[in-house]
Short mmCIF file of N, CA and C in Angstrom, two decimals:
data_model
loop_
_atom_site.label_atom_id
_atom_site.label_comp_id
_atom_site.label_asym_id
_atom_site.label_seq_id
_atom_site.Cartn_x
_atom_site.Cartn_y
_atom_site.Cartn_z
N UNK T 19 3.50 -7.49 -4.24
CA UNK T 19 3.52 -6.13 -4.72
C UNK T 19 2.84 -6.07 -6.08
N UNK T 20 1.63 -5.58 -6.08
CA UNK T 20 0.90 -5.42 -7.33
C UNK T 20 0.72 -3.94 -7.63
N UNK T 21 1.47 -3.45 -8.58
CA UNK T 21 1.29 -2.09 -9.05
C UNK T 21 0.30 -2.15 -10.19
N UNK T 22 -0.56 -1.13 -10.28
CA UNK T 22 -1.53 -1.11 -11.36
C UNK T 22 -1.24 0.12 -12.23
N UNK T 23 -1.14 -0.13 -13.51
CA UNK T 23 -0.91 0.94 -14.46
C UNK T 23 -2.24 1.24 -15.16
N UNK T 24 -2.69 2.50 -15.04
CA UNK T 24 -3.95 2.90 -15.64
C UNK T 24 -3.66 3.97 -16.68
N UNK T 25 -4.14 3.75 -17.89
CA UNK T 25 -3.94 4.71 -18.97
C UNK T 25 -5.26 5.40 -19.27
N UNK T 26 -5.26 6.74 -19.21
CA UNK T 26 -6.45 7.53 -19.48
C UNK T 26 -6.23 8.28 -20.78
N UNK T 27 -7.15 8.10 -21.72
CA UNK T 27 -7.04 8.76 -23.02
C UNK T 27 -8.12 9.83 -23.14
N UNK T 28 -7.72 11.02 -23.60
CA UNK T 28 -8.67 12.07 -23.92
C UNK T 28 -8.78 12.09 -25.44
N UNK T 29 -9.99 11.85 -25.96
CA UNK T 29 -10.19 11.70 -27.39
C UNK T 29 -10.80 12.95 -28.01
N UNK T 30 -10.65 13.07 -29.32
CA UNK T 30 -11.20 14.20 -30.07
C UNK T 30 -12.71 14.19 -30.12
N UNK T 31 -13.34 13.03 -30.20
CA UNK T 31 -14.80 12.87 -30.21
C UNK T 31 -15.18 11.88 -29.12
N UNK T 32 -16.49 11.71 -28.94
CA UNK T 32 -16.94 10.75 -27.94
C UNK T 32 -17.47 9.50 -28.61
N UNK T 33 -17.56 8.43 -27.85
CA UNK T 33 -18.14 7.19 -28.34
C UNK T 33 -19.62 7.20 -28.09
N UNK T 34 -20.48 6.54 -28.82
CA UNK T 34 -20.19 5.92 -30.12
C UNK T 34 -19.98 6.97 -31.20
N UNK T 35 -19.20 6.60 -32.18
CA UNK T 35 -18.84 7.52 -33.25
C UNK T 35 -18.86 6.77 -34.58
N UNK T 36 -19.15 7.47 -35.65
CA UNK T 36 -19.23 6.83 -36.97
C UNK T 36 -17.85 6.40 -37.48
N UNK T 37 -16.82 7.13 -37.09
CA UNK T 37 -15.48 6.76 -37.55
C UNK T 37 -14.96 5.60 -36.71
N UNK T 38 -14.11 4.81 -37.31
CA UNK T 38 -13.59 3.64 -36.61
C UNK T 38 -12.40 3.99 -35.72
N UNK T 39 -11.77 5.12 -35.98
CA UNK T 39 -10.64 5.54 -35.16
C UNK T 39 -10.84 6.98 -34.72
N UNK T 40 -10.47 7.26 -33.50
CA UNK T 40 -10.56 8.61 -32.97
C UNK T 40 -9.18 9.10 -32.59
N UNK T 41 -8.95 10.38 -32.80
CA UNK T 41 -7.62 10.93 -32.49
C UNK T 41 -7.49 11.10 -30.97
N UNK T 42 -6.29 10.79 -30.49
CA UNK T 42 -5.99 10.92 -29.08
C UNK T 42 -5.41 12.31 -28.84
N UNK T 43 -6.07 13.08 -28.00
CA UNK T 43 -5.62 14.44 -27.69
C UNK T 43 -4.56 14.41 -26.59
N UNK T 44 -4.85 13.63 -25.54
CA UNK T 44 -3.91 13.55 -24.41
C UNK T 44 -3.95 12.14 -23.84
N UNK T 45 -2.78 11.70 -23.41
CA UNK T 45 -2.64 10.37 -22.79
C UNK T 45 -1.99 10.56 -21.42
N UNK T 46 -2.67 10.04 -20.40
CA UNK T 46 -2.14 10.15 -19.04
C UNK T 46 -1.98 8.75 -18.47
N UNK T 47 -0.81 8.50 -17.91
CA UNK T 47 -0.55 7.20 -17.29
C UNK T 47 -0.45 7.40 -15.78
N UNK T 48 -1.25 6.64 -15.05
CA UNK T 48 -1.26 6.71 -13.60
C UNK T 48 -0.84 5.34 -13.08
N UNK T 49 0.15 5.32 -12.21
CA UNK T 49 0.60 4.06 -11.62
C UNK T 49 0.18 4.05 -10.15
N UNK T 50 -0.60 3.04 -9.79
CA UNK T 50 -1.06 2.89 -8.41
C UNK T 50 -0.12 1.97 -7.65
N UNK T 51 0.22 2.37 -6.44
CA UNK T 51 1.04 1.53 -5.58
C UNK T 51 0.17 0.38 -5.05
N UNK T 52 0.78 -0.64 -4.48
CA UNK T 52 -0.01 -1.76 -3.97
C UNK T 52 -1.08 -1.34 -2.94
N UNK T 53 -0.76 -0.41 -2.05
CA UNK T 53 -1.76 0.00 -1.06
C UNK T 53 -2.89 0.79 -1.73
N UNK T 54 -2.57 1.60 -2.73
CA UNK T 54 -3.62 2.31 -3.47
C UNK T 54 -4.51 1.32 -4.22
N UNK T 55 -3.91 0.27 -4.74
CA UNK T 55 -4.65 -0.78 -5.42
C UNK T 55 -5.59 -1.49 -4.44
N UNK T 56 -5.11 -1.73 -3.22
CA UNK T 56 -5.94 -2.37 -2.19
C UNK T 56 -7.11 -1.47 -1.81
N UNK T 57 -6.86 -0.18 -1.67
CA UNK T 57 -7.93 0.77 -1.34
C UNK T 57 -8.98 0.75 -2.44
N UNK T 58 -8.54 0.77 -3.69
CA UNK T 58 -9.48 0.74 -4.81
C UNK T 58 -10.31 -0.55 -4.81
N UNK T 59 -9.68 -1.67 -4.47
CA UNK T 59 -10.40 -2.95 -4.41
C UNK T 59 -11.47 -2.95 -3.32
N UNK T 60 -11.13 -2.41 -2.16
CA UNK T 60 -12.09 -2.36 -1.06
C UNK T 60 -13.25 -1.42 -1.43
N UNK T 61 -12.92 -0.27 -2.00
CA UNK T 61 -13.97 0.68 -2.39
C UNK T 61 -14.89 0.09 -3.46
N UNK T 62 -14.30 -0.67 -4.38
CA UNK T 62 -15.11 -1.32 -5.41
C UNK T 62 -16.05 -2.35 -4.79
N UNK T 63 -15.54 -3.10 -3.83
CA UNK T 63 -16.38 -4.09 -3.15
C UNK T 63 -17.50 -3.40 -2.37
N UNK T 64 -17.17 -2.27 -1.75
CA UNK T 64 -18.19 -1.50 -1.03
C UNK T 64 -19.30 -1.04 -1.97
N UNK T 65 -18.93 -0.62 -3.17
CA UNK T 65 -19.94 -0.20 -4.15
C UNK T 65 -20.86 -1.36 -4.54
N UNK T 66 -20.28 -2.54 -4.70
CA UNK T 66 -21.07 -3.72 -5.05
C UNK T 66 -22.08 -4.04 -3.94
N UNK T 67 -21.61 -3.99 -2.69
CA UNK T 67 -22.51 -4.29 -1.56
C UNK T 67 -23.58 -3.21 -1.44
N UNK T 68 -23.19 -1.93 -1.58
CA UNK T 68 -24.15 -0.84 -1.49
C UNK T 68 -25.22 -0.97 -2.56
N UNK T 69 -24.81 -1.32 -3.78
CA UNK T 69 -25.78 -1.49 -4.86
C UNK T 69 -26.75 -2.61 -4.55
N UNK T 70 -26.25 -3.67 -3.96
CA UNK T 70 -27.09 -4.84 -3.67
C UNK T 70 -28.07 -4.55 -2.53
N UNK T 71 -27.62 -3.91 -1.48
CA UNK T 71 -28.53 -3.64 -0.36
C UNK T 71 -29.45 -2.46 -0.65
N UNK T 72 -29.13 -1.71 -1.68
CA UNK T 72 -29.98 -0.57 -2.06
C UNK T 72 -31.08 -0.93 -3.03
N UNK T 73 -31.08 -2.16 -3.54
CA UNK T 73 -32.10 -2.59 -4.50
C UNK T 73 -33.47 -2.67 -3.82
N UNK T 74 -34.47 -2.27 -4.53
CA UNK T 74 -35.85 -2.41 -4.05
C UNK T 74 -36.65 -3.10 -5.14
N UNK T 75 -37.19 -4.24 -4.97
CA UNK T 75 -37.05 -5.14 -3.83
C UNK T 75 -35.69 -5.83 -3.87
N UNK T 76 -35.28 -6.31 -2.72
CA UNK T 76 -33.99 -6.99 -2.59
C UNK T 76 -34.09 -8.37 -3.23
N UNK T 77 -33.07 -8.71 -4.00
CA UNK T 77 -33.00 -10.02 -4.64
C UNK T 77 -32.18 -10.94 -3.73
N UNK T 78 -32.83 -11.93 -3.09
CA UNK T 78 -32.10 -12.79 -2.14
C UNK T 78 -30.95 -13.55 -2.76
N UNK T 79 -31.09 -14.00 -4.00
CA UNK T 79 -30.01 -14.79 -4.63
C UNK T 79 -28.75 -13.96 -4.84
N UNK T 80 -28.92 -12.77 -5.41
CA UNK T 80 -27.73 -11.95 -5.66
C UNK T 80 -27.16 -11.40 -4.36
N UNK T 81 -28.02 -11.11 -3.37
CA UNK T 81 -27.53 -10.66 -2.08
C UNK T 81 -26.67 -11.74 -1.43
N UNK T 82 -27.11 -12.98 -1.50
CA UNK T 82 -26.34 -14.08 -0.92
C UNK T 82 -25.02 -14.30 -1.66
N UNK T 83 -25.03 -14.09 -2.97
CA UNK T 83 -23.78 -14.22 -3.74
C UNK T 83 -22.78 -13.14 -3.32
N UNK T 84 -23.27 -11.92 -3.16
CA UNK T 84 -22.40 -10.83 -2.75
C UNK T 84 -21.87 -11.07 -1.34
N UNK T 85 -22.75 -11.54 -0.45
CA UNK T 85 -22.32 -11.86 0.92
C UNK T 85 -21.26 -12.94 0.93
N UNK T 86 -21.51 -13.98 0.16
CA UNK T 86 -20.55 -15.09 0.13
C UNK T 86 -19.20 -14.62 -0.39
N UNK T 87 -19.20 -13.77 -1.39
CA UNK T 87 -17.95 -13.25 -1.93
C UNK T 87 -17.26 -12.25 -1.03
N UNK T 88 -18.00 -11.75 -0.03
CA UNK T 88 -17.43 -10.75 0.86
C UNK T 88 -16.98 -11.34 2.20
N UNK T 89 -17.81 -12.18 2.81
CA UNK T 89 -17.50 -12.66 4.15
C UNK T 89 -17.05 -14.12 4.21
N UNK T 90 -17.30 -14.88 3.18
CA UNK T 90 -16.87 -16.28 3.14
C UNK T 90 -16.00 -16.51 1.91
N UNK T 91 -14.91 -15.78 1.84
CA UNK T 91 -14.03 -15.84 0.68
C UNK T 91 -13.28 -17.17 0.71
N UNK T 92 -13.37 -17.91 -0.40
CA UNK T 92 -12.70 -19.21 -0.44
C UNK T 92 -11.58 -19.27 -1.46
N UNK T 93 -11.64 -18.46 -2.51
CA UNK T 93 -10.62 -18.53 -3.56
C UNK T 93 -9.32 -17.87 -3.10
N UNK T 94 -9.40 -16.63 -2.64
CA UNK T 94 -8.24 -15.97 -2.06
C UNK T 94 -8.68 -15.32 -0.76
N UNK T 95 -7.78 -14.67 -0.07
CA UNK T 95 -8.12 -14.18 1.25
C UNK T 95 -8.95 -12.91 1.24
N UNK T 96 -9.06 -12.24 0.11
CA UNK T 96 -9.91 -11.07 0.01
C UNK T 96 -9.44 -9.91 0.84
N UNK T 97 -10.41 -9.16 1.36
CA UNK T 97 -10.11 -7.93 2.08
C UNK T 97 -9.38 -8.22 3.40
N UNK T 98 -9.60 -9.38 3.98
CA UNK T 98 -8.88 -9.75 5.20
C UNK T 98 -7.38 -9.77 4.98
N UNK T 99 -6.95 -10.17 3.80
CA UNK T 99 -5.52 -10.20 3.48
C UNK T 99 -4.93 -8.79 3.42
N UNK T 100 -5.73 -7.83 2.95
CA UNK T 100 -5.25 -6.44 2.90
C UNK T 100 -4.93 -5.93 4.30
N UNK T 101 -5.78 -6.28 5.27
CA UNK T 101 -5.52 -5.81 6.63
C UNK T 101 -4.22 -6.42 7.16
N UNK T 102 -4.00 -7.68 6.88
CA UNK T 102 -2.80 -8.36 7.33
C UNK T 102 -1.55 -7.76 6.67
N UNK T 103 -1.61 -7.55 5.38
CA UNK T 103 -0.44 -7.09 4.62
C UNK T 103 -0.13 -5.62 4.91
N UNK T 104 -1.14 -4.77 4.78
CA UNK T 104 -0.88 -3.33 4.84
C UNK T 104 -0.99 -2.74 6.24
N UNK T 105 -1.83 -3.30 7.09
CA UNK T 105 -1.94 -2.75 8.44
C UNK T 105 -0.98 -3.44 9.39
N UNK T 106 -0.56 -4.64 9.06
CA UNK T 106 0.43 -5.34 9.88
C UNK T 106 1.76 -4.60 9.91
N UNK T 107 2.12 -3.97 8.81
CA UNK T 107 3.35 -3.18 8.73
C UNK T 107 3.03 -1.76 8.31
N UNK T 108 2.09 -1.13 9.00
CA UNK T 108 1.55 0.16 8.57
C UNK T 108 2.58 1.28 8.50
N UNK T 109 3.66 1.21 9.27
CA UNK T 109 4.66 2.27 9.22
C UNK T 109 5.47 2.26 7.92
N UNK T 110 5.34 1.17 7.15
CA UNK T 110 6.05 1.08 5.87
C UNK T 110 5.30 1.79 4.74
N UNK T 111 4.08 2.26 5.03
CA UNK T 111 3.24 2.86 4.00
C UNK T 111 2.86 4.28 4.40
N UNK T 112 2.59 5.14 3.41
CA UNK T 112 2.20 6.52 3.74
C UNK T 112 0.94 6.55 4.61
N UNK T 113 0.98 7.40 5.61
CA UNK T 113 -0.11 7.48 6.59
C UNK T 113 -1.47 7.75 5.93
N UNK T 114 -1.51 8.66 4.95
CA UNK T 114 -2.80 9.00 4.33
C UNK T 114 -3.42 7.78 3.66
N UNK T 115 -2.62 6.90 3.09
CA UNK T 115 -3.16 5.70 2.46
C UNK T 115 -3.63 4.69 3.49
N UNK T 116 -2.87 4.56 4.58
CA UNK T 116 -3.27 3.64 5.65
C UNK T 116 -4.60 4.09 6.24
N UNK T 117 -4.76 5.40 6.46
CA UNK T 117 -6.01 5.92 7.02
C UNK T 117 -7.18 5.71 6.06
N UNK T 118 -6.93 5.91 4.76
CA UNK T 118 -8.00 5.67 3.77
C UNK T 118 -8.39 4.20 3.74
N UNK T 119 -7.41 3.33 3.83
CA UNK T 119 -7.69 1.90 3.83
C UNK T 119 -8.50 1.50 5.05
N UNK T 120 -8.14 2.03 6.21
CA UNK T 120 -8.89 1.73 7.44
C UNK T 120 -10.33 2.22 7.31
N UNK T 121 -10.50 3.43 6.79
CA UNK T 121 -11.85 3.98 6.62
C UNK T 121 -12.68 3.11 5.68
N UNK T 122 -12.08 2.69 4.58
CA UNK T 122 -12.79 1.84 3.61
C UNK T 122 -13.13 0.48 4.23
N UNK T 123 -12.21 -0.06 5.03
CA UNK T 123 -12.44 -1.36 5.66
C UNK T 123 -13.55 -1.29 6.71
N UNK T 124 -13.56 -0.23 7.49
CA UNK T 124 -14.63 -0.07 8.48
C UNK T 124 -15.99 0.06 7.79
N UNK T 125 -16.02 0.80 6.69
CA UNK T 125 -17.26 0.94 5.94
C UNK T 125 -17.68 -0.41 5.36
N UNK T 126 -16.72 -1.19 4.90
CA UNK T 126 -16.99 -2.53 4.38
C UNK T 126 -17.65 -3.39 5.45
N UNK T 127 -17.12 -3.36 6.67
CA UNK T 127 -17.69 -4.16 7.76
C UNK T 127 -19.12 -3.71 8.09
N UNK T 128 -19.37 -2.41 8.07
CA UNK T 128 -20.72 -1.90 8.31
C UNK T 128 -21.69 -2.37 7.23
N UNK T 129 -21.25 -2.30 5.98
CA UNK T 129 -22.10 -2.73 4.87
C UNK T 129 -22.40 -4.23 4.96
N UNK T 130 -21.42 -5.01 5.36
CA UNK T 130 -21.64 -6.45 5.51
C UNK T 130 -22.67 -6.73 6.60
N UNK T 131 -22.62 -5.96 7.70
CA UNK T 131 -23.62 -6.14 8.77
C UNK T 131 -25.03 -5.84 8.26
N UNK T 132 -25.16 -4.77 7.47
CA UNK T 132 -26.47 -4.41 6.91
C UNK T 132 -26.95 -5.52 5.97
N UNK T 133 -26.05 -6.02 5.13
CA UNK T 133 -26.40 -7.08 4.18
C UNK T 133 -26.81 -8.35 4.92
N UNK T 134 -26.10 -8.68 5.99
CA UNK T 134 -26.47 -9.86 6.79
C UNK T 134 -27.84 -9.68 7.45
N UNK T 135 -28.13 -8.48 7.91
CA UNK T 135 -29.44 -8.21 8.51
C UNK T 135 -30.55 -8.35 7.47
N UNK T 136 -30.30 -7.87 6.27
CA UNK T 136 -31.30 -8.01 5.20
C UNK T 136 -31.47 -9.47 4.80
N UNK T 137 -30.38 -10.20 4.78
CA UNK T 137 -30.45 -11.62 4.42
C UNK T 137 -31.25 -12.39 5.46
N UNK T 138 -31.09 -12.05 6.73
CA UNK T 138 -31.80 -12.74 7.81
C UNK T 138 -33.32 -12.60 7.66
N UNK T 139 -33.74 -11.46 7.20
CA UNK T 139 -35.18 -11.20 7.01
C UNK T 139 -35.77 -12.12 5.93
N UNK T 140 -34.96 -12.49 4.97
CA UNK T 140 -35.45 -13.25 3.81
C UNK T 140 -35.28 -14.76 3.94
N UNK T 141 -34.98 -15.25 5.12
CA UNK T 141 -34.79 -16.70 5.33
C UNK T 141 -36.16 -17.37 5.43
N UNK T 142 -36.34 -18.42 4.60
CA UNK T 142 -37.62 -19.12 4.61
C UNK T 142 -37.50 -20.61 4.92
N UNK T 143 -36.34 -21.20 4.67
CA UNK T 143 -36.21 -22.64 4.93
C UNK T 143 -34.92 -22.96 5.68
N UNK T 144 -34.77 -24.23 6.06
CA UNK T 144 -33.63 -24.65 6.88
C UNK T 144 -32.30 -24.51 6.15
N UNK T 145 -32.29 -24.73 4.85
CA UNK T 145 -31.05 -24.61 4.07
C UNK T 145 -30.55 -23.16 4.12
N UNK T 146 -31.48 -22.22 3.99
CA UNK T 146 -31.09 -20.81 4.06
C UNK T 146 -30.63 -20.43 5.46
N UNK T 147 -31.22 -21.05 6.50
CA UNK T 147 -30.79 -20.78 7.87
C UNK T 147 -29.34 -21.23 8.07
N UNK T 148 -29.03 -22.41 7.55
CA UNK T 148 -27.65 -22.93 7.65
C UNK T 148 -26.68 -22.01 6.92
N UNK T 149 -27.07 -21.62 5.71
CA UNK T 149 -26.23 -20.71 4.91
C UNK T 149 -26.01 -19.40 5.67
N UNK T 150 -27.07 -18.87 6.25
CA UNK T 150 -26.95 -17.60 6.97
C UNK T 150 -26.03 -17.74 8.19
N UNK T 151 -26.14 -18.84 8.90
CA UNK T 151 -25.26 -19.07 10.05
C UNK T 151 -23.79 -19.12 9.61
N UNK T 152 -23.54 -19.76 8.46
CA UNK T 152 -22.17 -19.80 7.94
C UNK T 152 -21.68 -18.41 7.57
N UNK T 153 -22.56 -17.60 7.00
CA UNK T 153 -22.20 -16.23 6.63
C UNK T 153 -21.89 -15.40 7.89
N UNK T 154 -22.70 -15.56 8.93
CA UNK T 154 -22.48 -14.83 10.18
C UNK T 154 -21.16 -15.27 10.82
N UNK T 155 -20.90 -16.57 10.82
CA UNK T 155 -19.64 -17.08 11.39
C UNK T 155 -18.45 -16.54 10.61
N UNK T 156 -18.56 -16.55 9.29
CA UNK T 156 -17.48 -16.02 8.45
C UNK T 156 -17.26 -14.54 8.69
N UNK T 157 -18.36 -13.80 8.85
CA UNK T 157 -18.25 -12.37 9.11
C UNK T 157 -17.58 -12.11 10.46
N UNK T 158 -17.98 -12.84 11.48
CA UNK T 158 -17.38 -12.64 12.81
C UNK T 158 -15.88 -12.92 12.79
N UNK T 159 -15.49 -13.95 12.08
CA UNK T 159 -14.07 -14.29 11.97
C UNK T 159 -13.32 -13.18 11.22
N UNK T 160 -13.89 -12.74 10.10
CA UNK T 160 -13.28 -11.69 9.29
C UNK T 160 -13.19 -10.39 10.08
N UNK T 161 -14.27 -10.03 10.77
CA UNK T 161 -14.30 -8.80 11.55
C UNK T 161 -13.25 -8.83 12.66
N UNK T 162 -13.15 -9.95 13.36
CA UNK T 162 -12.16 -10.05 14.45
C UNK T 162 -10.74 -9.89 13.91
N UNK T 163 -10.46 -10.53 12.80
CA UNK T 163 -9.12 -10.44 12.21
C UNK T 163 -8.82 -9.02 11.74
N UNK T 164 -9.78 -8.41 11.04
CA UNK T 164 -9.56 -7.06 10.53
C UNK T 164 -9.43 -6.05 11.66
N UNK T 165 -10.28 -6.16 12.67
CA UNK T 165 -10.24 -5.20 13.78
C UNK T 165 -8.96 -5.35 14.60
N UNK T 166 -8.42 -6.56 14.65
CA UNK T 166 -7.16 -6.76 15.35
C UNK T 166 -6.07 -5.90 14.70
N UNK T 167 -6.01 -5.91 13.37
CA UNK T 167 -5.01 -5.11 12.67
C UNK T 167 -5.35 -3.63 12.68
N UNK T 168 -6.63 -3.29 12.53
CA UNK T 168 -7.04 -1.88 12.55
C UNK T 168 -6.70 -1.25 13.89
N UNK T 169 -6.96 -1.97 14.97
CA UNK T 169 -6.71 -1.43 16.31
C UNK T 169 -5.22 -1.32 16.64
N UNK T 170 -4.37 -2.03 15.92
CA UNK T 170 -2.93 -1.95 16.15
C UNK T 170 -2.32 -0.68 15.56
N UNK T 171 -3.00 -0.07 14.62
CA UNK T 171 -2.47 1.12 13.97
C UNK T 171 -2.52 2.28 14.97
N UNK T 172 -1.35 2.78 15.32
CA UNK T 172 -1.25 3.86 16.31
C UNK T 172 -0.05 4.73 15.94
N UNK T 173 -0.35 5.94 15.51
CA UNK T 173 0.71 6.87 15.14
C UNK T 173 1.11 7.78 16.30
N UNK T 174 0.47 7.65 17.45
CA UNK T 174 0.70 8.60 18.54
C UNK T 174 2.16 8.59 19.01
N UNK T 175 2.78 7.45 19.22
CA UNK T 175 4.17 7.39 19.64
C UNK T 175 5.08 7.95 18.57
N UNK T 176 4.76 7.64 17.34
CA UNK T 176 5.57 8.09 16.21
C UNK T 176 5.51 9.61 16.09
N UNK T 177 4.34 10.21 16.38
CA UNK T 177 4.18 11.66 16.28
C UNK T 177 4.88 12.38 17.43
N UNK T 178 4.98 11.77 18.59
CA UNK T 178 5.60 12.39 19.76
C UNK T 178 7.08 12.62 19.51
N UNK T 179 7.70 11.69 18.83
CA UNK T 179 9.13 11.81 18.55
C UNK T 179 9.38 12.90 17.53
N UNK T 180 10.37 13.73 17.78
CA UNK T 180 10.73 14.76 16.80
C UNK T 180 11.42 14.09 15.61
N UNK T 181 11.65 14.85 14.58
CA UNK T 181 12.31 14.31 13.39
C UNK T 181 13.71 13.80 13.74
N UNK T 182 14.42 14.54 14.59
CA UNK T 182 15.76 14.11 14.99
C UNK T 182 15.70 12.80 15.77
N UNK T 183 14.71 12.72 16.70
CA UNK T 183 14.57 11.51 17.50
C UNK T 183 14.28 10.31 16.61
N UNK T 184 13.42 10.53 15.59
CA UNK T 184 13.08 9.43 14.67
C UNK T 184 14.31 8.97 13.89
N UNK T 185 15.11 9.94 13.43
CA UNK T 185 16.28 9.55 12.66
C UNK T 185 17.28 8.81 13.55
N UNK T 186 17.39 9.22 14.82
CA UNK T 186 18.27 8.51 15.74
C UNK T 186 17.73 7.13 16.07
N UNK T 187 16.41 7.04 16.20
CA UNK T 187 15.78 5.77 16.55
C UNK T 187 16.00 4.73 15.45
N UNK T 188 15.92 5.18 14.20
CA UNK T 188 16.00 4.24 13.10
C UNK T 188 17.39 4.17 12.46
N UNK T 189 18.35 4.99 12.93
CA UNK T 189 19.70 4.91 12.37
C UNK T 189 20.48 3.80 13.05
N UNK T 190 21.53 3.39 12.41
CA UNK T 190 22.34 2.33 13.00
C UNK T 190 23.19 2.91 14.12
N UNK T 191 23.45 2.11 15.12
CA UNK T 191 24.27 2.56 16.23
C UNK T 191 25.70 2.77 15.73
N UNK T 192 26.38 3.74 16.39
CA UNK T 192 27.77 3.97 16.04
C UNK T 192 28.59 2.78 16.53
N UNK T 193 29.58 2.40 15.74
CA UNK T 193 30.45 1.31 16.13
C UNK T 193 31.63 1.93 16.86
N UNK T 194 31.81 1.52 18.11
CA UNK T 194 32.94 2.04 18.88
C UNK T 194 34.11 1.07 18.72
N UNK T 195 35.27 1.64 18.73
CA UNK T 195 36.47 0.84 18.53
C UNK T 195 37.03 0.47 19.89
N UNK T 196 37.11 -0.81 20.17
CA UNK T 196 37.59 -1.30 21.47
C UNK T 196 39.08 -1.61 21.33
N UNK T 197 39.90 -0.86 22.09
CA UNK T 197 41.36 -1.05 21.99
C UNK T 197 41.81 -2.39 22.55
N UNK T 198 41.05 -2.96 23.49
CA UNK T 198 41.46 -4.24 24.06
C UNK T 198 41.39 -5.35 23.01
N UNK T 199 40.48 -5.21 22.06
CA UNK T 199 40.40 -6.20 20.98
C UNK T 199 41.64 -6.10 20.10
N UNK T 200 42.06 -4.84 19.82
CA UNK T 200 43.27 -4.64 19.02
C UNK T 200 44.50 -5.22 19.73
N UNK T 201 44.56 -5.01 21.04
CA UNK T 201 45.69 -5.53 21.82
C UNK T 201 45.72 -7.06 21.75
N UNK T 202 44.54 -7.69 21.88
CA UNK T 202 44.45 -9.14 21.80
C UNK T 202 44.86 -9.63 20.42
N UNK T 203 44.38 -8.91 19.37
CA UNK T 203 44.72 -9.29 18.00
C UNK T 203 46.22 -9.17 17.78
N UNK T 204 46.86 -8.08 18.28
CA UNK T 204 48.30 -7.89 18.13
C UNK T 204 49.09 -8.99 18.85
N UNK T 205 48.62 -9.34 20.04
CA UNK T 205 49.31 -10.40 20.82
C UNK T 205 49.25 -11.73 20.10
N UNK T 206 48.10 -12.03 19.48
CA UNK T 206 47.96 -13.31 18.78
C UNK T 206 48.82 -13.34 17.52
N UNK T 207 48.89 -12.23 16.83
CA UNK T 207 49.70 -12.20 15.60
C UNK T 207 51.17 -12.21 15.90
N UNK T 208 51.62 -11.63 17.03
CA UNK T 208 53.04 -11.65 17.42
C UNK T 208 53.48 -13.05 17.80
N UNK T 209 52.60 -13.82 18.46
CA UNK T 209 53.00 -15.15 18.89
C UNK T 209 53.02 -16.14 17.74
N UNK T 210 52.44 -15.81 16.61
CA UNK T 210 52.40 -16.74 15.48
C UNK T 210 53.67 -16.72 14.71
#
């Protein structure tokens, strides 16, 4: 659970400024929930990939670095972990956030495919061919894992149930009192 606290300051003047201190007019604190933080991370990664594939001319070194950080994540699980954590238990999170996360993830996969296609065009030697094959294999693995969780998200059954049905479905069952148990308990205590 990583909550992110973001503080936004509205200042009297703009930067750069000749004075060393500026008066704060308004201070706003925004706290992001873990799923909102995940959405922001995916969107940020999408911007990085979009910027890289939008460069003219394309820089093969930086494109490969971005690809490696996106589809062959080795330090942490990256965006694949978000699908496991947040889509694996999607009913625990607000629907609008789950839908935004899915949309961002699908866009991420599309951008990775475009980046891989651009990288394939720029292959000149055997080392780059091997690297590209590893990137494609990593992408296929990541895509399969992410799509498995994305495809599991289904609100249709949940929407069919009325509010009363949902509360009954998730409430604890009533405990019925069995008189035969009381009779047995009384018999055992009398014989002692």
